[in-house]
Short mmCIF file of N, CA, C and O in Angstrom, two decimals:
data_model
loop_
_atom_site.label_atom_id
_atom_site.label_comp_id
_atom_site.label_asym_id
_atom_site.label_seq_id
_atom_site.Cartn_x
_atom_site.Cartn_y
_atom_site.Cartn_z
N MET A 1 0.86 -1.06 0.10
CA MET A 1 -0.16 0.02 0.45
C MET A 1 0.85 1.13 -0.03
O MET A 1 1.69 1.39 1.00
N ASN A 2 0.94 1.85 -0.71
CA ASN A 2 1.92 3.25 -1.05
C ASN A 2 1.42 4.68 -0.26
O ASN A 2 2.78 4.78 -0.03
N ASN A 3 0.30 4.61 -0.27
CA ASN A 3 -0.32 5.75 0.75
C ASN A 3 -0.47 5.08 2.30
O ASN A 3 -0.98 6.59 2.79
N LEU A 4 0.05 4.74 2.85
CA LEU A 4 0.12 4.48 4.29
C LEU A 4 0.78 4.98 4.95
O LEU A 4 1.99 5.12 4.73
N ARG A 5 0.11 5.61 5.85
CA ARG A 5 1.14 6.18 7.21
C ARG A 5 1.26 5.52 8.09
O ARG A 5 -0.33 5.72 8.24
N ILE A 6 2.12 5.48 8.84
CA ILE A 6 2.31 4.90 10.33
C ILE A 6 2.47 6.42 11.33
O ILE A 6 3.49 6.56 11.44
N ARG A 7 1.70 6.00 12.59
CA ARG A 7 1.96 6.90 13.03
C ARG A 7 1.45 6.77 14.57
O ARG A 7 0.75 5.79 14.71
N THR A 8 1.74 7.33 15.68
CA THR A 8 1.33 7.09 16.80
C THR A 8 -0.04 8.34 17.19
O THR A 8 -0.15 9.06 16.37
N ALA A 9 -0.58 7.74 17.99
CA ALA A 9 -1.86 8.29 18.39
C ALA A 9 -1.79 9.95 18.94
O ALA A 9 -0.74 9.82 20.47
N GLY A 10 -2.45 10.16 19.18
CA GLY A 10 -2.91 11.74 20.25
C GLY A 10 -4.12 11.41 21.19
O GLY A 10 -4.97 10.96 20.43
N ALA A 11 -3.72 11.96 22.20
CA ALA A 11 -4.79 12.19 23.14
C ALA A 11 -6.35 12.07 23.01
O ALA A 11 -7.27 11.75 23.03
N ASP A 12 -6.35 13.28 21.87
CA ASP A 12 -7.38 13.93 21.38
C ASP A 12 -7.64 13.00 20.16
O ASP A 12 -9.30 13.26 20.06
N GLU A 13 -7.60 12.02 20.26
CA GLU A 13 -8.16 10.92 18.81
C GLU A 13 -8.63 9.62 19.76
O GLU A 13 -9.19 8.83 19.26
N ALA A 14 -9.01 9.46 20.88
CA ALA A 14 -9.55 8.53 21.39
C ALA A 14 -10.81 8.32 21.15
O ALA A 14 -11.31 7.02 20.96
N GLY A 15 -11.83 9.18 20.61
CA GLY A 15 -13.03 8.81 20.52
C GLY A 15 -12.94 8.22 19.19
O GLY A 15 -13.52 7.48 18.60
N THR A 16 -12.33 8.60 18.28
CA THR A 16 -11.92 8.02 16.97
C THR A 16 -11.51 6.89 16.85
O THR A 16 -12.04 5.97 16.00
N VAL A 17 -10.25 6.65 18.01
CA VAL A 17 -10.14 5.06 17.39
C VAL A 17 -11.10 4.11 18.09
O VAL A 17 -11.08 2.85 17.62
N LEU A 18 -11.65 4.63 18.64
CA LEU A 18 -12.70 3.95 19.48
C LEU A 18 -14.07 3.16 18.68
O LEU A 18 -14.38 2.09 18.35
N ALA A 19 -14.45 4.90 17.79
CA ALA A 19 -15.44 4.10 16.62
C ALA A 19 -14.82 3.18 15.71
O ALA A 19 -15.20 2.42 15.23
N PHE A 20 -13.35 3.60 15.45
CA PHE A 20 -12.48 2.29 14.13
C PHE A 20 -12.67 1.13 15.01
O PHE A 20 -12.78 0.06 14.26
N TRP A 21 -11.95 1.09 16.35
CA TRP A 21 -12.36 -0.24 17.07
C TRP A 21 -13.38 -1.03 16.99
O TRP A 21 -13.72 -2.48 16.91
N ALA A 22 -14.77 -0.46 17.00
CA ALA A 22 -16.24 -0.73 16.91
C ALA A 22 -16.46 -1.43 15.71
O ALA A 22 -17.32 -2.35 15.52
N GLU A 23 -16.05 -0.71 14.74
CA GLU A 23 -16.01 -1.37 13.30
C GLU A 23 -14.69 -2.45 13.23
O GLU A 23 -15.14 -3.52 12.31
N ALA A 24 -13.67 -2.32 13.12
CA ALA A 24 -13.03 -2.87 12.79
C ALA A 24 -11.95 -4.04 13.48
O ALA A 24 -11.88 -5.04 13.17
N ALA A 25 -12.39 -4.01 14.77
CA ALA A 25 -11.21 -5.08 15.77
C ALA A 25 -12.45 -5.86 16.35
O ALA A 25 -13.62 -5.80 16.16
N GLU A 26 -12.12 -7.07 16.96
CA GLU A 26 -12.75 -8.42 17.60
C GLU A 26 -12.44 -8.15 18.73
O GLU A 26 -11.80 -7.74 19.63
N GLY A 27 -14.27 -7.88 19.71
CA GLY A 27 -14.22 -8.65 20.92
C GLY A 27 -14.28 -6.69 21.47
O GLY A 27 -13.69 -5.50 20.75
N THR A 28 -14.43 -6.55 23.08
CA THR A 28 -14.58 -5.46 23.70
C THR A 28 -13.45 -5.90 24.98
O THR A 28 -13.25 -6.69 25.52
N SER A 29 -13.28 -4.69 25.50
CA SER A 29 -12.83 -4.67 26.99
C SER A 29 -13.21 -3.68 28.23
O SER A 29 -13.63 -2.92 26.99
N ILE A 30 -12.77 -4.19 28.74
CA ILE A 30 -13.54 -2.66 30.06
C ILE A 30 -12.52 -1.87 29.81
O ILE A 30 -13.04 -0.99 30.76
N THR A 31 -11.66 -1.46 29.28
CA THR A 31 -11.20 -0.10 29.03
C THR A 31 -11.24 0.70 27.62
O THR A 31 -10.95 1.47 27.29
N ASP A 32 -12.12 -0.21 27.20
CA ASP A 32 -12.69 0.50 25.47
C ASP A 32 -13.43 1.99 26.13
O ASP A 32 -14.84 2.16 25.89
N ASP A 33 -12.86 2.68 26.75
CA ASP A 33 -13.71 4.14 26.63
C ASP A 33 -12.67 5.37 26.83
O ASP A 33 -11.23 4.54 26.29
N VAL A 34 -13.48 6.52 26.95
CA VAL A 34 -12.34 7.82 26.06
C VAL A 34 -11.62 8.10 26.91
O VAL A 34 -10.08 8.01 27.08
N ASP A 35 -11.70 7.32 28.61
CA ASP A 35 -10.75 7.73 29.88
C ASP A 35 -9.58 7.06 29.52
O ASP A 35 -8.37 6.99 29.85
N GLY A 36 -9.76 5.24 29.42
CA GLY A 36 -9.28 4.19 29.15
C GLY A 36 -8.18 4.82 28.32
O GLY A 36 -6.98 4.46 28.40
N VAL A 37 -8.73 4.73 26.97
CA VAL A 37 -7.44 5.23 26.23
C VAL A 37 -6.60 6.35 26.54
O VAL A 37 -5.37 6.19 25.89
N THR A 38 -7.09 7.61 26.73
CA THR A 38 -6.12 8.83 26.91
C THR A 38 -5.33 8.28 27.69
O THR A 38 -4.49 8.49 27.90
N ARG A 39 -5.68 7.63 29.09
CA ARG A 39 -4.62 7.18 30.02
C ARG A 39 -3.49 6.44 29.28
O ARG A 39 -2.35 6.71 29.67
N LEU A 40 -3.61 5.63 28.66
CA LEU A 40 -2.78 4.75 27.70
C LEU A 40 -1.88 5.64 26.90
O LEU A 40 -0.85 5.34 27.13
N ILE A 41 -2.28 6.67 26.25
CA ILE A 41 -1.24 7.39 25.16
C ILE A 41 -0.66 8.26 26.09
O ILE A 41 0.26 8.93 26.25
N ASP A 42 -1.35 8.79 27.77
CA ASP A 42 -0.91 9.85 28.60
C ASP A 42 0.18 9.06 28.89
O ASP A 42 1.82 9.97 29.43
N ARG A 43 0.29 7.68 29.39
CA ARG A 43 1.03 6.82 30.38
C ARG A 43 2.72 6.69 29.48
O ARG A 43 3.31 6.40 30.13
N ASP A 44 1.91 6.14 28.06
CA ASP A 44 2.85 5.74 27.05
C ASP A 44 2.52 6.17 25.78
O ASP A 44 1.85 5.74 25.12
N PRO A 45 3.43 7.40 25.59
CA PRO A 45 2.96 8.29 24.26
C PRO A 45 3.15 7.36 23.10
O PRO A 45 2.34 7.75 22.03
N GLY A 46 4.04 6.53 23.02
CA GLY A 46 4.05 5.71 21.86
C GLY A 46 3.86 4.56 21.54
O GLY A 46 3.25 3.42 20.23
N ALA A 47 2.42 4.02 22.57
CA ALA A 47 2.13 2.60 22.67
C ALA A 47 1.20 2.61 21.16
O ALA A 47 0.49 1.28 20.68
N LEU A 48 0.01 3.55 21.37
CA LEU A 48 -1.13 3.53 20.63
C LEU A 48 -0.30 3.96 19.04
O LEU A 48 -0.52 4.89 18.60
N ILE A 49 -0.21 2.81 18.03
CA ILE A 49 0.30 3.38 16.37
C ILE A 49 -1.12 2.93 15.82
O ILE A 49 -1.71 1.94 15.83
N LEU A 50 -0.95 3.74 14.67
CA LEU A 50 -2.38 3.72 13.78
C LEU A 50 -1.66 3.99 12.17
O LEU A 50 -0.61 4.36 12.28
N ALA A 51 -2.18 3.54 11.75
CA ALA A 51 -2.29 3.66 10.10
C ALA A 51 -3.36 3.88 9.26
O ALA A 51 -4.49 3.91 9.97
N GLU A 52 -2.72 5.11 8.59
CA GLU A 52 -3.72 5.72 7.67
C GLU A 52 -3.77 5.44 6.39
O GLU A 52 -2.55 5.24 5.87
N SER A 53 -4.43 5.75 5.91
CA SER A 53 -4.49 5.50 4.15
C SER A 53 -5.38 6.80 3.63
O SER A 53 -6.76 7.00 3.99
N ASP A 54 -5.19 7.63 2.77
CA ASP A 54 -6.19 8.74 2.22
C ASP A 54 -6.03 9.86 3.62
O ASP A 54 -7.67 10.16 3.47
N GLY A 55 -5.79 9.77 5.05
CA GLY A 55 -6.23 10.85 5.91
C GLY A 55 -7.21 9.45 6.85
O GLY A 55 -7.83 10.56 7.70
N LYS A 56 -7.76 8.85 6.35
CA LYS A 56 -8.65 7.91 6.72
C LYS A 56 -7.76 6.65 8.21
O LYS A 56 -6.99 5.90 7.32
N LEU A 57 -8.32 6.23 8.82
CA LEU A 57 -7.96 5.56 10.10
C LEU A 57 -8.01 4.27 9.35
O LEU A 57 -9.63 4.07 8.99
N VAL A 58 -7.05 3.61 9.04
CA VAL A 58 -7.26 2.21 8.44
C VAL A 58 -7.26 0.76 9.48
O VAL A 58 -6.80 -0.19 9.09
N GLY A 59 -5.92 1.19 10.43
CA GLY A 59 -5.34 0.01 11.10
C GLY A 59 -4.92 1.06 12.67
O GLY A 59 -4.39 1.83 12.61
N SER A 60 -5.07 -0.17 13.64
CA SER A 60 -4.34 -0.11 14.73
C SER A 60 -3.60 -1.22 15.33
O SER A 60 -3.81 -2.09 15.27
N VAL A 61 -2.47 -0.84 16.47
CA VAL A 61 -2.01 -1.82 17.10
C VAL A 61 -1.77 -1.06 18.65
O VAL A 61 -1.15 -0.05 18.44
N ILE A 62 -1.81 -1.61 19.70
CA ILE A 62 -1.26 -0.93 21.20
C ILE A 62 0.11 -2.18 21.14
O ILE A 62 0.08 -3.47 20.69
N ALA A 63 1.47 -1.31 20.79
CA ALA A 63 2.50 -2.10 21.21
C ALA A 63 3.04 -1.25 22.93
O ALA A 63 4.03 -0.05 22.99
N GLY A 64 2.17 -1.96 23.83
CA GLY A 64 2.73 -1.68 25.19
C GLY A 64 4.27 -2.08 25.63
O GLY A 64 4.74 -2.91 25.45
N TRP A 65 4.80 -0.99 26.22
CA TRP A 65 6.52 -1.39 26.84
C TRP A 65 6.13 -1.27 28.58
O TRP A 65 5.95 0.09 28.78
N ASP A 66 6.50 -1.97 29.59
CA ASP A 66 6.44 -1.52 30.94
C ASP A 66 7.57 -1.73 31.87
O ASP A 66 8.17 -1.78 32.45
N GLY A 67 8.80 -1.70 30.48
CA GLY A 67 10.50 -2.15 30.79
C GLY A 67 10.88 -3.63 31.09
O GLY A 67 11.59 -3.55 31.65
N TRP A 68 9.86 -4.28 30.86
CA TRP A 68 10.31 -5.67 30.96
C TRP A 68 9.64 -6.71 29.98
O TRP A 68 9.94 -7.58 29.37
N ARG A 69 7.99 -6.39 29.53
CA ARG A 69 7.30 -7.27 28.77
C ARG A 69 7.06 -6.32 27.28
O ARG A 69 6.39 -5.14 27.83
N CYS A 70 7.13 -6.96 26.46
CA CYS A 70 6.61 -5.74 24.94
C CYS A 70 4.85 -6.58 25.08
O CYS A 70 4.94 -7.95 24.50
N SER A 71 4.13 -6.16 24.84
CA SER A 71 2.85 -6.44 24.81
C SER A 71 2.26 -5.74 23.79
O SER A 71 1.88 -4.68 23.74
N LEU A 72 1.38 -6.90 22.93
CA LEU A 72 0.31 -6.24 21.79
C LEU A 72 -0.88 -6.72 21.51
O LEU A 72 -1.02 -8.03 22.28
N TYR A 73 -1.31 -5.83 21.31
CA TYR A 73 -2.83 -5.83 21.46
C TYR A 73 -3.50 -5.13 20.74
O TYR A 73 -3.03 -3.85 19.79
N ARG A 74 -4.68 -5.42 20.26
CA ARG A 74 -5.60 -4.31 19.30
C ARG A 74 -4.98 -4.29 18.02
O ARG A 74 -5.43 -3.17 17.41
N LEU A 75 -4.58 -5.13 17.89
CA LEU A 75 -4.02 -5.43 16.41
C LEU A 75 -5.67 -5.20 15.09
O LEU A 75 -6.23 -6.57 15.12
N ALA A 76 -5.56 -4.14 14.30
CA ALA A 76 -6.67 -4.44 13.73
C ALA A 76 -6.92 -3.74 12.54
O ALA A 76 -5.81 -2.48 12.35
N VAL A 77 -7.71 -4.01 11.41
CA VAL A 77 -7.51 -3.82 10.31
C VAL A 77 -9.09 -3.41 10.04
O VAL A 77 -9.92 -4.38 9.72
N HIS A 78 -9.26 -2.27 9.33
CA HIS A 78 -10.94 -1.86 8.38
C HIS A 78 -10.94 -2.68 7.77
O HIS A 78 -9.72 -2.89 6.95
N PRO A 79 -11.90 -3.53 7.34
CA PRO A 79 -12.37 -4.87 6.46
C PRO A 79 -12.11 -4.46 4.88
O PRO A 79 -11.54 -5.16 4.37
N SER A 80 -11.88 -2.94 4.49
CA SER A 80 -11.72 -2.46 3.26
C SER A 80 -10.40 -2.38 3.10
O SER A 80 -9.92 -2.25 1.75
N HIS A 81 -9.71 -2.64 4.09
CA HIS A 81 -8.18 -2.58 4.28
C HIS A 81 -7.32 -3.99 4.01
O HIS A 81 -6.08 -4.07 4.38
N ARG A 82 -7.99 -4.75 4.21
CA ARG A 82 -7.36 -6.05 4.89
C ARG A 82 -6.52 -7.13 3.70
O ARG A 82 -7.18 -6.53 2.44
N ARG A 83 -5.72 -7.61 3.91
CA ARG A 83 -4.70 -8.14 2.81
C ARG A 83 -4.04 -7.13 1.81
O ARG A 83 -3.97 -7.51 0.82
N GLN A 84 -3.39 -6.32 2.45
CA GLN A 84 -2.75 -5.34 1.65
C GLN A 84 -1.58 -4.78 2.34
O GLN A 84 -0.76 -3.52 2.35
N GLY A 85 -1.15 -5.44 3.49
CA GLY A 85 0.21 -5.12 4.17
C GLY A 85 -0.13 -4.33 5.33
O GLY A 85 1.08 -3.36 6.14
N VAL A 86 -1.19 -3.89 5.55
CA VAL A 86 -1.62 -2.28 6.85
C VAL A 86 -1.21 -3.13 8.15
O VAL A 86 -0.13 -2.79 8.57
N ALA A 87 -1.46 -4.74 8.30
CA ALA A 87 -1.20 -5.39 9.68
C ALA A 87 0.45 -5.27 9.56
O ALA A 87 0.99 -5.22 10.77
N THR A 88 0.87 -5.99 8.29
CA THR A 88 2.74 -5.79 8.56
C THR A 88 3.44 -4.77 8.71
O THR A 88 4.10 -4.49 9.94
N ALA A 89 2.67 -3.82 8.49
CA ALA A 89 3.42 -2.24 8.44
C ALA A 89 3.38 -1.60 9.85
O ALA A 89 4.14 -1.35 10.85
N LEU A 90 2.33 -2.14 10.99
CA LEU A 90 1.83 -1.84 11.75
C LEU A 90 2.94 -2.61 13.25
O LEU A 90 3.39 -2.31 13.80
N LEU A 91 2.62 -3.99 12.65
CA LEU A 91 4.22 -5.28 13.30
C LEU A 91 5.21 -4.75 13.54
O LEU A 91 5.96 -4.57 14.36
N GLU A 92 5.50 -3.88 11.97
CA GLU A 92 6.75 -3.55 11.63
C GLU A 92 7.29 -2.27 13.20
O GLU A 92 8.34 -2.25 13.51
N ALA A 93 6.47 -1.43 12.99
CA ALA A 93 6.59 -0.33 13.78
C ALA A 93 6.47 -0.84 14.84
O ALA A 93 7.27 -0.50 15.86
N ALA A 94 5.56 -1.61 15.36
CA ALA A 94 5.80 -2.07 16.87
C ALA A 94 7.23 -2.71 17.32
O ALA A 94 7.79 -2.35 18.38
N GLU A 95 7.71 -3.90 16.02
CA GLU A 95 8.69 -4.52 16.68
C GLU A 95 9.99 -3.86 17.09
O GLU A 95 10.52 -3.81 17.94
N GLU A 96 9.77 -2.54 15.68
CA GLU A 96 10.95 -1.63 15.73
C GLU A 96 10.93 -0.73 17.16
O GLU A 96 11.99 -0.34 17.64
N ARG A 97 9.98 -0.21 17.84
CA ARG A 97 9.68 0.15 18.74
C ARG A 97 10.13 -0.57 19.95
O ARG A 97 11.13 -0.32 20.65
N PHE A 98 9.82 -2.00 20.08
CA PHE A 98 10.54 -2.19 21.29
C PHE A 98 11.83 -2.69 21.07
O PHE A 98 12.38 -3.17 22.04
N THR A 99 12.02 -3.34 19.95
CA THR A 99 13.80 -3.34 20.08
C THR A 99 14.57 -2.39 20.29
O THR A 99 15.53 -2.21 21.38
N ARG A 100 13.87 -0.72 19.78
CA ARG A 100 15.01 0.66 20.36
C ARG A 100 14.70 0.35 21.77
O ARG A 100 15.43 0.96 21.98
N LEU A 101 13.71 0.28 22.60
CA LEU A 101 13.40 0.13 23.82
C LEU A 101 13.99 -1.02 24.83
O LEU A 101 14.00 -0.68 25.74
N GLY A 102 14.39 -1.55 23.93
CA GLY A 102 15.81 -3.04 24.79
C GLY A 102 14.71 -4.15 25.13
O GLY A 102 15.21 -5.05 25.61
N GLY A 103 13.46 -3.94 23.99
CA GLY A 103 12.63 -5.60 24.56
C GLY A 103 13.09 -6.77 23.60
O GLY A 103 13.80 -6.22 22.52
N ARG A 104 12.89 -8.09 24.09
CA ARG A 104 13.78 -8.60 23.47
C ARG A 104 11.96 -10.15 23.26
O ARG A 104 12.57 -11.01 22.21
N ARG A 105 11.59 -9.93 23.71
CA ARG A 105 9.98 -10.57 23.03
C ARG A 105 8.76 -9.91 22.89
O ARG A 105 8.51 -9.79 24.33
N GLY A 106 7.79 -10.06 22.11
CA GLY A 106 6.38 -9.91 22.23
C GLY A 106 5.54 -10.39 22.41
O GLY A 106 5.68 -11.79 22.02
N ASP A 107 4.87 -10.38 23.04
CA ASP A 107 3.14 -11.12 23.70
C ASP A 107 2.20 -10.54 22.93
O ASP A 107 1.97 -9.49 23.22
N ALA A 108 1.62 -11.52 22.13
CA ALA A 108 0.33 -10.81 21.75
C ALA A 108 -1.45 -11.67 22.13
O ALA A 108 -0.95 -12.61 22.72
N MET A 109 -2.05 -10.63 22.48
CA MET A 109 -3.16 -10.81 23.20
C MET A 109 -4.18 -11.45 21.85
O MET A 109 -4.57 -10.53 21.16
N VAL A 110 -5.05 -12.67 21.59
CA VAL A 110 -5.75 -12.58 20.38
C VAL A 110 -6.31 -13.48 21.18
O VAL A 110 -6.59 -14.69 21.89
N LEU A 111 -8.03 -13.33 20.48
CA LEU A 111 -9.19 -14.41 20.91
C LEU A 111 -9.40 -15.43 20.35
O LEU A 111 -8.20 -15.81 19.39
N GLU A 112 -9.49 -16.65 21.15
CA GLU A 112 -9.81 -17.97 21.33
C GLU A 112 -10.29 -18.01 19.60
O GLU A 112 -9.85 -18.85 19.08
N GLU A 113 -11.49 -17.42 19.92
CA GLU A 113 -12.24 -18.01 18.50
C GLU A 113 -12.23 -17.04 17.29
O GLU A 113 -12.51 -17.16 16.29
N ASN A 114 -11.22 -16.27 17.19
CA ASN A 114 -10.72 -15.44 16.15
C ASN A 114 -9.76 -16.31 15.27
O ASN A 114 -8.68 -15.95 15.23
N ASP A 115 -10.14 -16.94 14.38
CA ASP A 115 -9.18 -17.44 13.60
C ASP A 115 -8.33 -16.28 12.52
O ASP A 115 -7.49 -17.41 12.31
N ARG A 116 -8.94 -15.83 12.20
CA ARG A 116 -8.50 -14.89 10.91
C ARG A 116 -6.96 -14.08 11.99
O ARG A 116 -6.44 -14.19 11.36
N ALA A 117 -7.38 -13.57 13.21
CA ALA A 117 -6.48 -13.27 13.77
C ALA A 117 -5.50 -14.09 14.13
O ALA A 117 -4.45 -13.79 14.05
N GLN A 118 -5.46 -15.06 14.47
CA GLN A 118 -4.74 -16.51 14.67
C GLN A 118 -3.77 -16.37 13.52
O GLN A 118 -2.18 -16.86 13.51
N ARG A 119 -4.41 -16.99 11.99
CA ARG A 119 -3.89 -16.71 11.07
C ARG A 119 -2.71 -15.74 10.85
O ARG A 119 -1.58 -16.22 10.19
N ALA A 120 -3.30 -14.41 11.32
CA ALA A 120 -2.11 -13.56 10.92
C ALA A 120 -0.76 -13.24 11.44
O ALA A 120 0.23 -12.90 11.42
N TRP A 121 -1.30 -13.56 13.00
CA TRP A 121 -0.38 -13.67 13.91
C TRP A 121 0.65 -14.42 13.84
O TRP A 121 2.07 -14.66 13.53
N ALA A 122 0.28 -15.70 13.31
CA ALA A 122 1.24 -17.36 12.51
C ALA A 122 2.02 -16.47 11.28
O ALA A 122 3.31 -16.52 11.49
N ALA A 123 1.70 -15.95 10.71
CA ALA A 123 1.52 -15.37 9.21
C ALA A 123 2.94 -14.36 9.49
O ALA A 123 4.34 -14.18 8.81
N ALA A 124 3.00 -13.70 10.62
CA ALA A 124 3.87 -12.61 11.41
C ALA A 124 4.86 -13.26 11.97
O ALA A 124 5.47 -12.49 12.76
N GLY A 125 5.01 -14.50 12.36
CA GLY A 125 5.66 -14.96 12.53
C GLY A 125 5.97 -15.50 14.55
O GLY A 125 6.65 -16.01 15.15
N TYR A 126 4.41 -15.11 14.50
CA TYR A 126 4.28 -15.42 16.19
C TYR A 126 3.90 -16.38 16.59
O TYR A 126 3.45 -17.35 15.63
N ARG A 127 3.79 -17.43 17.72
CA ARG A 127 3.77 -18.65 17.97
C ARG A 127 2.86 -19.14 19.04
O ARG A 127 2.77 -18.33 20.04
N ARG A 128 1.50 -19.27 18.97
CA ARG A 128 1.26 -19.93 19.77
C ARG A 128 1.70 -20.80 20.95
O ARG A 128 2.09 -21.79 21.00
N GLU A 129 1.82 -20.21 22.51
CA GLU A 129 1.94 -20.79 23.56
C GLU A 129 0.66 -21.48 24.52
O GLU A 129 0.13 -20.98 25.30
N ASN A 130 0.80 -23.14 24.04
CA ASN A 130 -0.49 -23.33 24.64
C ASN A 130 -0.50 -23.71 26.11
O ASN A 130 -1.43 -23.89 27.14
N HIS A 131 0.97 -23.25 26.68
CA HIS A 131 0.96 -23.98 28.09
C HIS A 131 0.82 -22.60 28.83
O HIS A 131 0.98 -22.72 30.63
N TRP A 132 0.43 -21.47 28.77
CA TRP A 132 -0.40 -20.06 29.43
C TRP A 132 -1.64 -20.17 29.24
O TRP A 132 -2.08 -20.29 27.99
N ARG A 133 -2.40 -19.76 29.89
CA ARG A 133 -3.56 -18.68 29.95
C ARG A 133 -3.32 -17.74 30.89
O ARG A 133 -3.10 -17.41 31.73
N ARG A 134 -4.39 -16.81 30.69
CA ARG A 134 -4.42 -15.80 31.09
C ARG A 134 -5.32 -15.45 32.22
O ARG A 134 -6.94 -16.26 31.95
N TRP A 135 -5.40 -15.09 33.07
CA TRP A 135 -6.40 -14.82 34.35
C TRP A 135 -6.77 -13.42 34.38
O TRP A 135 -5.39 -12.49 34.79
N VAL A 136 -7.69 -13.16 34.52
CA VAL A 136 -7.91 -11.78 34.97
C VAL A 136 -8.74 -11.33 35.98
O VAL A 136 -9.67 -12.33 36.46
N LYS A 137 -8.87 -10.00 36.36
CA LYS A 137 -9.88 -9.77 37.57
C LYS A 137 -9.98 -8.20 37.23
O LYS A 137 -9.63 -7.16 37.79
N PRO A 138 -11.32 -8.00 36.97
CA PRO A 138 -11.73 -6.50 37.13
C PRO A 138 -11.66 -5.86 37.97
O PRO A 138 -12.12 -6.61 39.35
N TYR A 139 -10.75 -4.54 38.25
CA TYR A 139 -11.28 -3.70 39.31
C TYR A 139 -12.18 -3.00 39.56
O TYR A 139 -12.67 -1.97 40.49
N VAL A 140 -13.19 -2.84 38.91
CA VAL A 140 -14.57 -1.94 38.52
C VAL A 140 -15.61 -2.51 39.10
O VAL A 140 -15.75 -3.84 38.17
#
């Protein structure tokens, strides 16, 4: 995709990102609100990476770094732009960020029933680790 622009999100774009995720992402999170997205950007300004084509938001990935782990969330591409290299460009940007920060391995959160996402992550060189399970406890 020739006119693809990769950049980080600004806090004022939280609403736009949430609307994009409602259309392009699979599943929801307890932090899917303006406050949650704004706090992410305020805490780690380089974490939310966006892809634009002709000024339109067409992809996202959260590349979170806590000083120990590289965590990947919300890799999403608008349905009209899938299979055009958007996810690849986003993951390259995320991996470059992690390498620059000293990260050594990326961990991706992928929904169990999302076969398309699992194929995409596998194609990008990530592998499933069946010996781990995610445990969660909401605080709200």
